[in-house]
């Protein structure tokens, strides 16, 4: 649980395995599901050196794309 000053409700983070996400999307009727690597926007104002350590061992978040027929 993360508490942030000024926020009424805490942020609660859960770990779910990749398979759990894939199964949930499939059970919800999505026929296509892909994990996407998070990339740095080439137009970022800070430059690559600023973000180097953050992206070094994969960012602490993921992106996914799903499609329904």
mmCIF file of C-alpha atoms in Angstrom:
data_model
loop_
_atom_site.group_PDB
_atom_site.id
_atom_site.type_symbol
_atom_site.label_atom_id
_atom_site.label_comp_id
_atom_site.label_asym_id
_atom_site.label_seq_id
_atom_site.Cartn_x
_atom_site.Cartn_y
_atom_site.Cartn_z
ATOM 1 C CA UNK A 1 0.000 0.000 0.000
ATOM 2 C CA UNK A 2 1.366 3.389 -1.011
ATOM 3 C CA UNK A 3 0.187 6.544 0.695
ATOM 4 C CA UNK A 4 0.696 9.794 -1.170
ATOM 5 C CA UNK A 5 0.355 13.157 0.561
ATOM 6 C CA UNK A 6 -2.830 14.890 -0.507
ATOM 7 C CA UNK A 7 -4.557 11.691 -1.709
ATOM 8 C CA UNK A 8 -7.565 10.404 0.207
ATOM 9 C CA UNK A 9 -7.236 6.770 -0.872
ATOM 10 C CA UNK A 10 -3.980 4.806 -0.887
ATOM 11 C CA UNK A 11 -2.615 3.129 -4.005
ATOM 12 C CA UNK A 12 -2.871 -0.645 -3.653
ATOM 13 C CA UNK A 13 -0.687 -2.636 -6.023
ATOM 14 C CA UNK A 14 -1.153 -6.343 -6.759
ATOM 15 C CA UNK A 15 1.039 -8.736 -8.711
ATOM 16 C CA UNK A 16 -0.769 -10.883 -11.239
ATOM 17 C CA UNK A 17 1.137 -13.259 -13.482
ATOM 18 C CA UNK A 18 1.222 -12.597 -17.233
ATOM 19 C CA UNK A 19 -0.840 -15.761 -17.734
ATOM 20 C CA UNK A 20 -3.566 -14.348 -15.479
ATOM 21 C CA UNK A 21 -3.882 -11.238 -17.642
ATOM 22 C CA UNK A 22 -3.893 -13.293 -20.842
ATOM 23 C CA UNK A 23 -6.601 -15.624 -19.497
ATOM 24 C CA UNK A 24 -8.736 -12.711 -18.277
ATOM 25 C CA UNK A 25 -8.638 -11.018 -21.677
ATOM 26 C CA UNK A 26 -9.446 -14.303 -23.433
ATOM 27 C CA UNK A 27 -12.351 -14.977 -21.056
ATOM 28 C CA UNK A 28 -13.628 -11.440 -21.761
ATOM 29 C CA UNK A 29 -13.894 -12.171 -25.478
ATOM 30 C CA UNK A 30 -10.634 -10.695 -26.744
ATOM 31 C CA UNK A 31 -9.174 -12.822 -29.516
ATOM 32 C CA UNK A 32 -5.840 -11.042 -29.878
ATOM 33 C CA UNK A 33 -3.551 -10.058 -27.022
ATOM 34 C CA UNK A 34 0.035 -8.746 -27.131
ATOM 35 C CA UNK A 35 2.496 -7.496 -24.554
ATOM 36 C CA UNK A 36 4.213 -4.309 -25.660
ATOM 37 C CA UNK A 37 7.606 -3.116 -24.516
ATOM 38 C CA UNK A 38 7.493 0.394 -23.073
ATOM 39 C CA UNK A 39 9.748 2.720 -25.038
ATOM 40 C CA UNK A 40 11.056 6.215 -24.435
ATOM 41 C CA UNK A 41 9.457 8.933 -26.521
ATOM 42 C CA UNK A 42 12.192 10.228 -28.871
ATOM 43 C CA UNK A 43 10.915 13.781 -28.310
ATOM 44 C CA UNK A 44 11.454 13.669 -24.539
ATOM 45 C CA UNK A 45 12.777 16.903 -23.067
ATOM 46 C CA UNK A 46 15.285 15.385 -20.608
ATOM 47 C CA UNK A 47 17.320 13.336 -23.074
ATOM 48 C CA UNK A 48 18.280 9.656 -23.039
ATOM 49 C CA UNK A 49 20.861 9.950 -20.242
ATOM 50 C CA UNK A 50 18.161 11.163 -17.838
ATOM 51 C CA UNK A 51 16.074 8.002 -18.429
ATOM 52 C CA UNK A 52 18.923 5.500 -18.872
ATOM 53 C CA UNK A 53 18.796 4.013 -15.350
ATOM 54 C CA UNK A 54 14.977 3.842 -15.398
ATOM 55 C CA UNK A 55 14.932 1.798 -18.618
ATOM 56 C CA UNK A 56 18.069 -0.231 -17.784
ATOM 57 C CA UNK A 57 16.315 -3.276 -16.261
ATOM 58 C CA UNK A 58 12.854 -2.855 -17.773
ATOM 59 C CA UNK A 59 10.476 -0.174 -16.445
ATOM 60 C CA UNK A 60 8.250 -1.090 -13.472
ATOM 61 C CA UNK A 61 5.148 -1.181 -15.664
ATOM 62 C CA UNK A 62 3.903 -2.920 -18.791
ATOM 63 C CA UNK A 63 1.676 -2.146 -21.727
ATOM 64 C CA UNK A 64 -0.684 -4.461 -23.505
ATOM 65 C CA UNK A 65 -2.881 -4.346 -26.585
ATOM 66 C CA UNK A 66 -6.008 -6.445 -27.013
ATOM 67 C CA UNK A 67 -8.549 -6.698 -29.835
ATOM 68 C CA UNK A 68 -12.060 -8.039 -30.019
ATOM 69 C CA UNK A 69 -13.448 -9.418 -33.264
#
